[in-house]
Short mmCIF file of C-alpha atoms (C1' of nucleotides) in Angstrom, two decimals:
data_model
loop_
_atom_site.label_atom_id
_atom_site.label_comp_id
_atom_site.label_asym_id
_atom_site.label_seq_id
_atom_site.Cartn_x
_atom_site.Cartn_y
_atom_site.Cartn_z
CA MET A 2 -10.45 -20.88 -12.12
CA LEU A 3 -8.18 -21.62 -15.04
CA LEU A 4 -5.38 -19.20 -15.85
CA ALA A 5 -6.30 -19.66 -19.50
CA ASP A 6 -9.65 -17.97 -18.94
CA LEU A 7 -7.95 -14.97 -17.37
CA VAL A 8 -5.37 -14.78 -20.14
CA ALA A 9 -8.11 -14.90 -22.77
CA CYS A 10 -9.86 -12.08 -20.95
CA SER A 11 -6.64 -10.06 -20.90
CA ALA A 12 -6.23 -10.52 -24.63
CA ALA A 13 -9.81 -9.45 -25.25
CA VAL A 14 -9.33 -6.39 -23.06
CA ALA A 15 -6.17 -5.49 -24.93
CA SER A 16 -8.00 -5.70 -28.24
CA LYS A 17 -10.64 -3.13 -27.28
CA SER A 18 -10.14 0.58 -26.76
CA SER A 19 -13.46 1.49 -25.15
CA ARG A 20 -13.18 1.64 -21.40
CA ARG A 21 -16.77 0.51 -20.94
CA VAL A 22 -16.15 -2.56 -23.04
CA LYS A 23 -12.95 -3.33 -21.16
CA VAL A 24 -14.78 -3.05 -17.85
CA ASP A 25 -17.53 -5.37 -19.05
CA LEU A 26 -15.00 -7.95 -20.17
CA LEU A 27 -13.18 -7.75 -16.86
CA ALA A 28 -16.46 -7.94 -14.97
CA GLY A 29 -17.37 -11.08 -16.85
CA LEU A 30 -14.24 -12.79 -15.65
CA LEU A 31 -14.49 -11.53 -12.08
CA GLY A 32 -18.10 -12.64 -11.96
CA ALA A 33 -17.03 -16.13 -12.89
CA ALA A 34 -14.40 -16.29 -10.18
CA GLY A 35 -15.39 -18.04 -7.01
CA PRO A 36 -14.79 -16.57 -3.56
CA GLY A 37 -11.43 -18.29 -3.40
CA ASP A 38 -10.26 -16.87 -6.74
CA ALA A 39 -11.65 -13.35 -6.86
CA GLY A 40 -8.72 -11.71 -5.09
CA LEU A 41 -6.16 -13.43 -7.29
CA ALA A 42 -8.11 -12.75 -10.46
CA ALA A 43 -8.44 -9.07 -9.62
CA CYS A 44 -4.73 -8.72 -8.87
CA TYR A 45 -3.57 -10.57 -11.95
CA LEU A 46 -5.91 -8.62 -14.20
CA ALA A 47 -4.58 -5.43 -12.64
CA GLY A 48 -1.07 -6.65 -13.44
CA VAL A 49 0.12 -6.91 -9.85
CA LEU A 50 1.11 -9.72 -7.56
CA PRO A 51 -0.51 -9.71 -4.12
CA GLN A 52 2.93 -9.88 -2.51
CA GLY A 53 4.54 -7.31 -4.79
CA ARG A 54 7.63 -8.01 -6.83
CA VAL A 55 9.26 -11.37 -6.22
CA GLY A 56 12.82 -11.03 -7.50
CA VAL A 57 12.19 -12.07 -11.10
CA GLY A 58 13.25 -9.43 -13.58
CA TRP A 59 13.85 -9.00 -17.24
CA ALA A 60 17.31 -10.55 -17.21
CA SER A 61 16.42 -13.74 -15.38
CA LEU A 62 13.34 -14.24 -17.53
CA ARG A 63 15.37 -13.71 -20.69
CA ASP A 64 17.25 -16.96 -20.40
CA VAL A 65 14.38 -19.06 -19.14
CA ARG A 66 13.22 -20.71 -22.33
CA VAL A 67 10.92 -23.68 -21.92
CA ASP A 68 8.57 -25.43 -24.28
CA PRO A 69 4.95 -24.47 -23.69
CA ALA A 70 2.52 -26.98 -22.26
CA PRO A 71 0.13 -28.46 -24.83
CA SER A 72 -3.00 -27.90 -22.77
CA PRO A 73 -4.12 -25.15 -20.41
CA ASP A 74 -4.24 -26.86 -17.04
CA LEU A 75 -2.87 -24.15 -14.75
CA THR A 76 -5.24 -22.75 -12.16
CA LEU A 77 -5.00 -19.36 -10.48
CA ALA A 78 -4.38 -21.09 -7.18
CA GLY A 79 -1.60 -23.13 -8.76
CA VAL A 80 0.04 -20.02 -10.15
CA ALA A 81 -0.26 -18.27 -6.80
CA ALA A 82 1.38 -21.18 -5.02
CA ALA A 83 4.24 -21.23 -7.51
CA ILE A 84 4.81 -17.50 -7.20
CA GLU A 85 4.65 -17.79 -3.43
CA GLY A 86 7.46 -20.30 -3.71
CA ILE A 87 9.54 -18.02 -5.91
CA ALA A 88 9.04 -15.12 -3.54
CA GLY A 89 10.26 -17.16 -0.61
CA VAL A 90 13.67 -18.01 -2.06
CA SER A 91 16.74 -16.25 -0.66
CA GLY A 92 20.38 -16.81 0.26
CA ALA A 93 23.16 -18.52 -1.66
CA GLY A 94 21.89 -20.26 -4.77
CA ALA A 95 18.76 -18.15 -4.76
CA GLU A 96 19.14 -16.99 -8.33
CA ALA A 97 19.35 -20.51 -9.72
CA GLU A 98 16.53 -21.68 -7.48
CA ARG A 99 14.26 -18.84 -8.52
CA ARG A 100 15.07 -19.50 -12.13
CA GLU A 101 14.30 -23.16 -11.74
CA ARG A 102 10.96 -22.47 -10.12
CA THR A 103 10.12 -19.89 -12.75
CA ALA A 104 10.97 -22.35 -15.49
CA ALA A 105 8.80 -24.99 -13.87
CA LEU A 106 5.88 -22.60 -13.74
CA LEU A 107 6.32 -21.58 -17.36
CA ALA A 108 6.68 -25.20 -18.45
CA ALA A 109 3.17 -25.82 -17.17
CA ALA A 110 1.82 -22.91 -19.17
CA THR A 111 0.68 -22.68 -22.77
CA SER A 112 2.37 -20.22 -25.04
CA ALA A 113 -0.17 -17.46 -24.41
CA GLU A 114 -0.06 -18.17 -20.70
CA GLN A 115 3.72 -17.95 -20.69
CA ASP A 116 3.59 -14.49 -22.19
CA PHE A 117 1.06 -13.32 -19.67
CA LEU A 118 2.94 -14.80 -16.71
CA ALA A 119 6.14 -13.14 -17.88
CA SER A 120 4.45 -9.73 -17.99
CA LEU A 121 2.87 -10.38 -14.63
CA LEU A 122 6.16 -11.32 -12.99
CA LEU A 123 7.78 -8.24 -14.49
CA GLY A 124 4.95 -6.00 -13.33
CA ASP A 125 4.52 -5.06 -16.95
CA VAL A 126 1.01 -6.17 -17.93
CA ARG A 127 -0.24 -3.74 -20.55
CA HIS A 128 -3.76 -4.30 -21.76
CA GLY A 129 -5.03 -0.78 -21.19
CA ALA A 130 -6.72 -1.58 -17.92
CA LEU A 131 -5.11 -1.73 -14.53
CA GLU A 132 -6.30 -1.28 -11.00
CA ALA A 133 -8.83 1.47 -11.61
CA LEU A 134 -10.71 -0.36 -14.35
CA VAL A 135 -10.50 -3.67 -12.53
CA THR A 136 -12.06 -1.91 -9.55
CA ASP A 137 -14.88 -0.61 -11.72
CA ALA A 138 -15.31 -4.11 -13.09
CA LEU A 139 -15.46 -5.51 -9.59
CA GLY A 140 -18.31 -3.13 -8.92
CA VAL A 141 -20.15 -4.31 -12.00
CA ALA A 142 -19.58 -7.96 -11.13
CA THR A 143 -20.62 -7.73 -7.48
CA GLY A 144 -23.02 -4.81 -7.34
CA VAL A 145 -20.87 -3.08 -4.75
CA PRO A 146 -20.77 0.67 -5.47
CA GLY A 147 -17.52 1.79 -7.01
CA ASP A 148 -16.87 4.51 -4.46
CA HIS A 149 -17.01 1.95 -1.65
CA LEU A 150 -14.42 -0.13 -3.43
CA ARG A 151 -12.20 2.87 -4.18
CA ARG A 152 -12.48 4.11 -0.63
CA ALA A 153 -11.35 0.71 0.68
CA LEU A 154 -8.32 0.80 -1.61
CA MET A 155 -7.46 4.36 -0.62
CA VAL A 156 -7.34 3.53 3.06
CA GLY A 157 -4.78 0.88 2.33
CA ALA A 158 -6.65 -2.36 1.69
CA GLY A 159 -5.06 -4.56 -0.97
CA LEU A 160 -6.92 -5.16 -4.21
CA ASP A 161 -7.06 -8.85 -3.37
CA GLU A 162 -8.64 -8.17 0.01
CA VAL A 163 -11.19 -5.80 -1.46
CA ALA A 164 -12.11 -8.19 -4.25
CA ASP A 165 -12.50 -11.09 -1.85
CA ALA A 166 -14.58 -8.97 0.50
CA ALA A 167 -16.80 -7.73 -2.32
CA VAL A 168 -17.42 -11.22 -3.66
CA ALA A 169 -17.90 -12.86 -0.30
CA GLY A 170 -19.68 -10.15 1.65
CA GLY A 171 -20.88 -7.43 -0.70
CA ALA A 172 -21.09 -3.76 0.13
CA SER A 173 -21.48 -4.18 3.86
CA ARG A 174 -18.21 -6.07 4.07
CA VAL A 175 -16.38 -3.61 1.85
CA ARG A 176 -17.57 -0.70 3.98
CA ARG A 177 -15.74 -2.22 6.91
CA PHE A 178 -12.41 -1.10 5.50
CA ARG A 179 -11.74 2.17 7.31
CA LEU A 180 -8.76 4.37 7.87
CA ARG A 181 -7.01 2.85 10.83
CA LEU A 182 -3.75 3.03 12.68
CA PHE A 183 -0.82 0.99 11.41
CA ARG A 184 -2.51 0.33 8.12
CA PRO A 185 -0.89 2.86 5.75
CA MET A 186 -3.20 4.72 3.42
CA ARG A 187 -2.41 6.02 -0.01
CA PRO A 188 -1.01 9.53 0.09
CA MET A 189 -2.75 12.41 -1.63
CA LEU A 190 -0.89 13.57 -4.75
CA ALA A 191 -0.46 16.89 -6.51
CA SER A 192 -0.89 18.00 -10.09
CA SER A 193 1.41 20.70 -11.41
CA ALA A 194 1.34 24.22 -12.78
CA PRO A 195 4.00 26.49 -14.30
CA ASP A 196 3.65 29.33 -11.79
CA PRO A 197 1.87 30.25 -8.54
CA GLY A 198 -0.76 32.32 -10.32
CA ALA A 199 -1.93 29.37 -12.40
CA ALA A 200 -1.86 27.16 -9.32
CA LEU A 201 -4.01 29.59 -7.33
CA GLU A 202 -6.52 29.73 -10.15
CA ALA A 203 -7.06 26.03 -9.66
CA THR A 204 -7.21 26.09 -5.87
CA GLY A 205 -8.64 29.40 -4.75
CA ALA A 206 -7.51 30.49 -1.29
CA ALA A 207 -4.60 28.25 -0.51
CA SER A 208 -1.95 27.11 1.85
CA VAL A 209 1.30 27.64 -0.05
CA GLU A 210 3.96 25.30 1.27
CA HIS A 211 7.61 24.53 0.69
CA LYS A 212 8.07 21.56 -1.60
CA VAL A 213 10.76 19.63 0.25
CA ASP A 214 12.93 17.51 -2.04
CA GLY A 215 12.94 14.34 0.03
CA ALA A 216 10.95 11.14 0.28
CA ARG A 217 7.30 11.01 1.27
CA ILE A 218 6.60 9.55 4.70
CA GLN A 219 3.49 8.70 6.64
CA VAL A 220 3.87 8.29 10.38
CA HIS A 221 1.35 6.44 12.53
CA ARG A 222 1.51 6.54 16.28
CA ARG A 223 -0.52 5.28 19.22
CA GLY A 224 0.86 5.60 22.73
CA ARG A 225 4.54 4.72 22.56
CA ARG A 226 4.24 2.78 19.36
CA ALA A 227 5.06 4.47 16.05
CA ALA A 228 5.47 3.28 12.47
CA VAL A 229 6.78 4.92 9.31
CA TYR A 230 5.54 4.13 5.80
CA THR A 231 6.65 5.18 2.32
CA ARG A 232 4.62 6.62 -0.49
CA ASN A 233 4.00 3.09 -1.73
CA LEU A 234 2.97 1.93 1.73
CA ALA A 235 6.12 -0.02 2.54
CA ASP A 236 6.87 -0.22 6.25
CA VAL A 237 10.28 1.38 6.86
CA THR A 238 9.96 1.88 10.60
CA GLY A 239 13.16 0.05 11.40
CA ARG A 240 15.18 2.09 8.93
CA MET A 241 14.42 5.54 10.28
CA GLU A 242 13.24 5.62 13.86
CA GLU A 243 14.27 9.26 14.07
CA VAL A 244 11.51 10.54 11.84
CA ALA A 245 8.86 9.27 14.26
CA ALA A 246 10.16 11.40 17.12
CA PRO A 247 7.84 14.39 16.63
CA ALA A 248 4.84 12.07 16.50
CA LEU A 249 5.89 10.37 19.73
CA ALA A 250 6.40 13.72 21.42
CA ALA A 251 3.04 15.14 20.37
CA ARG A 252 0.34 15.51 22.97
CA ALA A 253 -2.18 13.10 21.52
CA SER A 254 -3.22 9.54 22.14
CA SER A 255 -3.02 8.63 18.47
CA LEU A 256 -2.36 10.30 15.13
CA ILE A 257 -1.37 9.88 11.51
CA LEU A 258 0.97 12.45 9.96
CA ASP A 259 1.85 13.06 6.32
CA GLY A 260 5.15 14.63 5.38
CA GLU A 261 8.56 14.39 3.83
CA ALA A 262 11.90 13.08 5.10
CA VAL A 263 15.08 14.79 4.01
CA VAL A 264 18.77 14.97 4.86
CA LEU A 265 19.75 18.47 5.95
CA GLY A 266 23.19 20.02 5.97
CA ASP A 267 24.75 21.71 8.98
CA ASP A 268 23.34 24.96 7.66
CA GLY A 269 19.84 23.54 7.80
CA ARG A 270 19.50 23.53 4.03
CA PRO A 271 18.36 20.38 2.26
CA ARG A 272 21.18 18.27 0.80
CA PRO A 273 20.94 17.09 -2.83
CA PHE A 274 18.21 14.52 -3.32
CA GLN A 275 20.79 11.80 -3.96
CA GLU A 276 21.94 12.02 -0.36
CA THR A 277 18.42 11.73 0.96
CA ALA A 278 17.79 8.79 -1.35
CA GLY A 279 20.89 7.07 -0.07
CA ARG A 280 19.93 7.46 3.53
CA PHE A 281 16.27 6.66 2.90
CA GLY A 282 17.13 3.45 1.13
CA SER A 283 19.67 2.15 3.60
CA ALA A 284 19.24 0.14 6.75
CA ALA A 285 19.41 1.84 10.13
CA GLY A 286 22.70 3.05 11.54
CA ALA A 287 23.69 5.28 8.67
CA ALA A 288 25.71 8.32 9.68
CA GLU A 289 23.31 10.82 8.19
CA ARG A 290 20.01 11.52 9.85
CA LEU A 291 16.73 12.06 8.14
CA THR A 292 14.75 15.06 9.26
CA PRO A 293 10.97 14.84 9.04
CA ARG A 294 8.90 17.80 7.86
CA PHE A 295 5.16 17.28 8.20
CA PHE A 296 2.42 19.06 6.30
CA ASP A 297 -0.77 17.20 7.11
CA LEU A 298 -2.68 15.48 9.88
CA VAL A 299 -5.22 12.94 8.73
CA TYR A 300 -6.10 11.14 11.95
CA LEU A 301 -6.19 12.30 15.55
CA ASP A 302 -7.25 10.60 18.78
CA GLY A 303 -9.31 7.96 17.07
CA GLU A 304 -10.88 10.26 14.52
CA ASP A 305 -10.50 10.21 10.74
CA LEU A 306 -9.85 13.80 9.64
CA THR A 307 -9.69 13.18 5.90
CA GLY A 308 -13.10 14.76 5.38
CA ARG A 309 -12.15 17.99 7.14
CA PRO A 310 -10.89 20.98 5.15
CA LEU A 311 -7.15 21.52 4.98
CA ALA A 312 -7.46 24.75 6.96
CA GLU A 313 -8.74 22.80 9.93
CA ARG A 314 -6.25 19.94 9.60
CA ARG A 315 -3.41 22.42 9.37
CA ARG A 316 -4.62 24.29 12.46
CA LEU A 317 -4.74 21.05 14.45
CA LEU A 318 -1.31 20.08 13.13
CA GLU A 319 0.19 23.39 14.21
CA GLY A 320 -1.22 22.90 17.67
CA LEU A 321 0.38 19.49 17.91
CA LEU A 322 3.92 19.78 16.55
CA PRO A 323 6.65 22.38 17.04
CA ALA A 324 7.24 24.72 14.12
CA GLU A 325 10.55 23.09 13.17
CA ALA A 326 8.78 19.80 12.52
CA LEU A 327 6.43 21.46 10.03
CA VAL A 328 6.81 22.34 6.39
CA PRO A 329 6.76 26.15 6.25
CA SER A 330 3.55 27.51 4.80
CA VAL A 331 1.60 30.68 4.26
CA ALA A 332 -2.14 31.05 3.69
CA THR A 333 -2.95 33.37 0.82
CA SER A 334 -4.97 33.91 -2.31
CA SER A 335 -2.62 36.54 -3.70
CA PRO A 336 -0.46 35.48 -6.65
CA GLU A 337 2.13 38.10 -5.69
CA GLU A 338 2.39 36.82 -2.15
CA ALA A 339 2.55 33.24 -3.39
CA ALA A 340 5.28 34.18 -5.87
CA ALA A 341 7.27 35.87 -3.13
CA PHE A 342 6.92 32.78 -0.95
CA LEU A 343 8.12 30.62 -3.82
CA GLY A 344 11.15 32.87 -4.22
CA ALA A 345 11.93 32.52 -0.53
CA ALA A 346 11.50 28.74 -0.71
CA LEU A 347 13.99 28.57 -3.59
CA ASP A 348 16.41 30.80 -1.71
CA ALA A 349 16.15 28.34 1.18
CA GLY A 350 17.21 25.55 -1.17
CA GLN A 351 13.76 23.99 -1.59
CA GLU A 352 12.47 22.42 -4.78
CA GLY A 353 9.49 24.74 -5.16
CA VAL A 354 6.09 25.06 -3.52
CA VAL A 355 2.86 23.13 -3.34
CA VAL A 356 -0.30 25.23 -3.48
CA LYS A 357 -3.16 23.55 -1.62
CA ALA A 358 -6.81 24.56 -1.53
CA LEU A 359 -7.67 25.48 2.06
CA ASP A 360 -11.19 24.14 1.77
CA ALA A 361 -10.24 20.76 0.29
CA PRO A 362 -10.55 17.45 2.11
CA TYR A 363 -7.69 14.96 2.10
CA ARG A 364 -8.35 12.87 -0.98
CA ALA A 365 -6.21 9.79 -0.38
CA GLY A 366 -4.59 8.35 -3.49
CA ARG A 367 -5.96 11.07 -5.76
CA ARG A 368 -4.07 13.50 -7.94
CA GLY A 369 -6.55 16.32 -8.28
CA SER A 370 -6.38 20.09 -8.60
CA ALA A 371 -6.70 20.59 -4.84
CA TRP A 372 -2.92 20.30 -4.55
CA VAL A 373 -0.78 21.89 -7.24
CA LYS A 374 3.00 21.84 -7.28
CA VAL A 375 5.07 24.61 -8.79
CA LYS A 376 8.69 23.91 -9.64
CA PRO A 377 10.95 26.18 -11.71
CA VAL A 378 12.62 24.64 -14.74
CA HIS A 379 15.85 24.94 -16.68
CA THR A 380 16.02 24.85 -20.46
CA LEU A 381 18.96 23.99 -22.72
CA ASP A 382 19.51 23.49 -26.42
CA LEU A 383 21.18 20.10 -26.76
CA VAL A 384 22.20 17.84 -29.61
CA VAL A 385 20.69 14.42 -30.34
CA LEU A 386 23.44 11.80 -30.43
CA ALA A 387 21.29 8.70 -30.91
CA ALA A 388 17.73 7.43 -30.68
CA GLU A 389 16.34 4.11 -29.48
CA TRP A 390 13.47 2.16 -30.99
CA GLY A 391 10.29 2.45 -28.96
CA TYR A 392 8.10 -0.28 -27.50
CA GLY A 393 4.36 -0.80 -27.18
CA ARG A 394 2.45 2.02 -28.81
CA ARG A 395 5.79 3.49 -29.94
CA THR A 396 6.86 0.36 -31.81
CA GLY A 397 8.31 1.33 -35.17
CA TRP A 398 9.20 4.84 -34.06
CA LEU A 399 12.52 6.11 -32.84
CA SER A 400 11.65 7.28 -29.36
CA ASN A 401 14.19 7.59 -26.58
CA LEU A 402 16.78 10.27 -27.38
CA HIS A 403 20.40 10.40 -26.29
CA LEU A 404 21.19 14.00 -25.40
CA GLY A 405 24.59 15.64 -25.67
CA ALA A 406 26.01 18.99 -24.64
CA ARG A 407 28.65 20.62 -26.78
CA ASP A 408 32.21 20.23 -25.59
CA PRO A 409 34.07 23.50 -26.30
CA GLY A 410 37.16 21.39 -26.89
CA GLY A 411 35.35 19.51 -29.65
CA GLY A 412 32.67 16.84 -29.77
CA PHE A 413 29.70 16.26 -27.51
CA VAL A 414 29.21 14.93 -23.98
CA MET A 415 26.25 12.64 -23.37
CA LEU A 416 24.07 13.85 -20.51
CA GLY A 417 21.34 11.23 -20.45
CA LYS A 418 18.22 10.25 -22.34
CA THR A 419 14.63 11.33 -22.66
CA PHE A 420 11.46 10.05 -24.27
CA LYS A 421 9.12 12.61 -22.69
CA GLY A 422 7.35 15.52 -24.29
CA LEU A 423 7.11 13.91 -27.71
CA THR A 424 3.81 13.94 -29.55
CA ASP A 425 2.97 11.27 -32.10
CA ASP A 426 3.67 13.82 -34.82
CA MET A 427 7.11 14.50 -33.41
CA LEU A 428 7.79 10.77 -33.15
CA ARG A 429 6.91 10.33 -36.81
CA TRP A 430 9.03 13.29 -37.82
CA GLN A 431 12.07 12.35 -35.77
CA THR A 432 12.04 8.74 -36.92
CA GLU A 433 12.48 9.90 -40.49
CA ARG A 434 14.93 12.61 -39.51
CA PHE A 435 17.25 10.38 -37.48
CA LEU A 436 17.22 7.57 -40.00
CA ALA A 437 18.47 10.16 -42.48
CA LEU A 438 21.24 11.13 -40.07
CA GLU A 439 22.16 7.52 -39.23
CA GLU A 440 25.84 6.75 -38.89
CA ARG A 441 25.67 3.27 -37.38
CA ARG A 442 23.27 1.19 -35.37
CA THR A 443 22.91 -1.60 -32.85
CA ARG A 444 19.87 -3.76 -32.22
CA SER A 445 18.16 -1.12 -30.11
CA THR A 446 19.80 2.14 -31.07
CA VAL A 447 20.41 4.29 -34.11
CA HIS A 448 23.46 6.52 -33.67
CA VAL A 449 23.27 9.69 -35.69
CA HIS A 450 25.47 12.45 -36.97
CA PRO A 451 25.29 15.08 -34.21
CA GLU A 452 23.53 17.96 -35.84
CA GLN A 453 19.88 18.03 -34.74
CA VAL A 454 19.34 20.55 -31.93
CA VAL A 455 16.54 19.96 -29.45
CA GLU A 456 15.26 22.20 -26.68
CA VAL A 457 15.11 20.25 -23.45
CA ALA A 458 13.48 21.24 -20.16
CA PHE A 459 14.61 19.70 -16.88
CA ASP A 460 14.40 20.24 -13.13
CA GLY A 461 18.09 20.27 -12.32
CA VAL A 462 21.52 18.78 -12.83
CA GLN A 463 22.73 15.97 -10.64
CA ALA A 464 25.96 14.06 -10.26
CA SER A 465 26.19 10.96 -12.41
CA PRO A 466 28.35 7.90 -11.86
CA ARG A 467 27.45 6.70 -15.34
CA TYR A 468 27.73 9.50 -17.87
CA PRO A 469 31.11 10.72 -19.14
CA GLY A 470 30.71 14.31 -17.98
CA GLY A 471 29.88 13.18 -14.44
CA VAL A 472 26.56 15.01 -14.60
CA THR A 473 23.06 14.21 -15.83
CA LEU A 474 19.70 15.96 -16.12
CA ARG A 475 16.85 15.33 -13.71
CA PHE A 476 13.46 14.78 -15.36
CA ALA A 477 14.58 15.81 -18.83
CA ARG A 478 11.79 16.30 -21.39
CA VAL A 479 11.65 17.62 -24.93
CA ARG A 480 10.23 21.11 -25.40
CA GLY A 481 10.65 21.16 -29.16
CA TYR A 482 13.08 20.90 -32.03
CA ARG A 483 15.26 23.89 -32.86
CA ASP A 484 15.67 23.90 -36.58
CA ASP A 485 16.97 27.44 -36.37
CA LYS A 486 20.12 26.35 -34.56
CA THR A 487 23.14 24.36 -35.62
CA ALA A 488 24.99 21.95 -33.37
CA ALA A 489 27.81 24.48 -33.13
CA GLU A 490 25.35 26.80 -31.40
CA ALA A 491 24.15 24.25 -28.85
CA ASP A 492 24.71 24.78 -25.14
CA THR A 493 27.98 23.56 -23.69
CA ILE A 494 28.93 21.18 -20.92
CA ASP A 495 30.34 24.21 -19.11
CA THR A 496 26.85 25.67 -18.87
CA VAL A 497 25.55 22.36 -17.52
CA ARG A 498 28.29 22.38 -14.88
CA ALA A 499 27.42 25.95 -13.95
CA ILE A 500 23.83 24.86 -13.37
CA HIS A 501 25.10 22.00 -11.24
CA ARG A 502 27.09 24.42 -9.11
CA GLY A 503 23.99 26.51 -8.61
CA GLU A 504 25.28 29.49 -10.56
CA ILE A 505 22.33 29.58 -12.93
CA ARG A 506 18.83 29.89 -11.55
CA PRO A 507 15.90 28.02 -13.06
CA THR A 508 12.95 30.07 -14.23
CA VAL A 509 9.32 30.12 -13.13
CA GLY A 510 6.46 30.19 -15.62
CA GLY A 511 6.34 29.69 -19.36
"C1'" DT B 11 37.48 -10.92 -1.11
"C1'" DT B 12 35.65 -7.89 -4.35
"C1'" DG B 13 33.46 -5.97 -8.51
"C1'" DG B 14 29.50 -6.25 -11.31
"C1'" DA B 15 24.74 -7.52 -12.65
"C1'" DA B 16 20.20 -7.71 -11.29
"C1'" DT B 17 16.39 -6.07 -8.67
"C1'" DG B 18 13.38 -2.93 -6.20
"C1'" DC B 19 12.07 1.50 -5.04
"C1'" DC B 20 12.86 6.54 -4.28
"C1'" DC B 21 12.26 10.71 -7.21
"C1'" DC C 7 9.18 11.43 -11.20
"C1'" DT C 8 6.74 14.10 -16.55
"C1'" DT C 9 4.30 14.03 -20.57
"C1'" DG C 10 0.86 12.76 -24.35
"C1'" DT C 11 -3.25 10.15 -25.69
"C1'" DG C 12 -7.88 8.72 -25.49
"C1'" DG C 13 -12.35 7.50 -23.24
"C1'" DC D 8 -10.90 14.73 -15.55
"C1'" DC D 9 -9.06 10.23 -15.07
"C1'" DA D 10 -6.41 6.30 -16.32
"C1'" DC D 11 -2.93 4.45 -18.82
"C1'" DA D 12 1.52 3.95 -21.22
"C1'" DA D 13 5.75 5.62 -22.63
"C1'" DG D 14 10.02 5.35 -20.37
"C1'" DG D 15 14.16 8.45 -17.32
"C1'" DG D 16 18.44 8.53 -13.15
"C1'" DG D 17 20.34 7.06 -8.77
"C1'" DC D 18 20.98 4.35 -4.65
"C1'" DA D 19 21.14 0.11 -1.45
"C1'" DT D 20 20.83 -4.60 -1.29
"C1'" DT D 21 21.54 -9.26 -2.82
"C1'" DC D 22 23.78 -12.75 -5.10
"C1'" DC D 23 27.19 -14.47 -8.53
"C1'" DA D 24 31.62 -15.07 -10.50
"C1'" DA D 25 36.34 -13.92 -10.96
#
DNA sequence: TTGGAATGCCC
DNA sequence: CTTGTGG
DNA sequence: CCACAAGGGGCATTCCAA
């Protein structure tokens, strides 16, 4: 199949807003792909490379400028081979070599193909249809029911594998993808609610569990063999053997556990997330140890438990692991009891709680209302110091805000940026507002006179090696503009530091 | 040898 | 990771 | 409800250049 056909399809998809129309367009292309091309076509249309990222980023692409090819001769297989080559480069001279190979690939592409390949390499394809719609389209093109395809993806099959299986073998082949050991599955995700009462309304009778501020892990074990996977299914077994210990000690022939890995202090309290991230990201042999805390059991002694209710999975889990290897939990349908448990979790240094419906199955890869997280938030009134021009659907609007806290000694201290929480109306309003306050600008940023106050919500304050105050906000988002306040009334850097030291508690609800 | 830029991936 | 938009 | 797009901060690793 020619890349040009796929690129034309992408452009057509981008030009339509209806999901049904997008799916039909995608299905048309997938239907035209032969057995050898279906997997590649599905991946590329979904904006992903079968092998993941290959070491080509925005900066290296920026200075690769080659004349486009006059005619569209590239095939999907040719592109795949070229990308395979790029992915394989490492060692001294790798940057130049990757750049050279990238340039060679782009030189063989027409102008439209170059743009698409650049987005693909960056993992930044945006035509309003990614994996989910491509999966639907695959169903349309092959006649394989969508839930079979989705199920295969959830248990860890790659989109390329599923597409190839669907095209070559139809539904019966796709059904052969099952949850199995040492093939990581996609973890179940949680939605969120402002307080335990709202969460319980969504779930009904629930297991309320500590939300441990670490990194998600999935541990597979059979006999003496164990493996550890991340939320995105990367195999990190060699980096953290210690978190597999409870699985290896459990009395079972095989199992799959879901949980969180975190660095604990000597007092048993979780260390700041940055420490966990450091240990989680580093190779083995680091001084700090990761402690696993498990909250689910999805496979036991050869049996897939994902269809069983949480109550049963939790009971089996508690029979298998010692209490210290488990995330603390309480079963309740009382908002008061859940609120008290949340308070205790926060006192223990946890991030919040996750409220999980006791009767819900394990829905791999889904973010439904069966699991609901509750985290308290902080709020501050800060001052906008600058705003950056948006991209994509925010082109033409000032979007990303630079936030400053008032310095009692004079001036403002930048704490970070946010683009979240802004409606289209707010974007329109603030574009006009900040252009009126403009003091100077660069290509990307309009710096403004510091007088507009904005209410910002965030999860916490963390140390920053980048910002001048040495602190920054975690998950900052705009709550609204405060036209009733002047910059002189904005919150100070001292308050931010007090939050960082843990002297100011975040609030639940509202 | 070392500091910085780029990249990928955790939240 | 959070939020807003649109099908 | 689901999928997508808008982008945030930090850390470890890798490779380049001074």
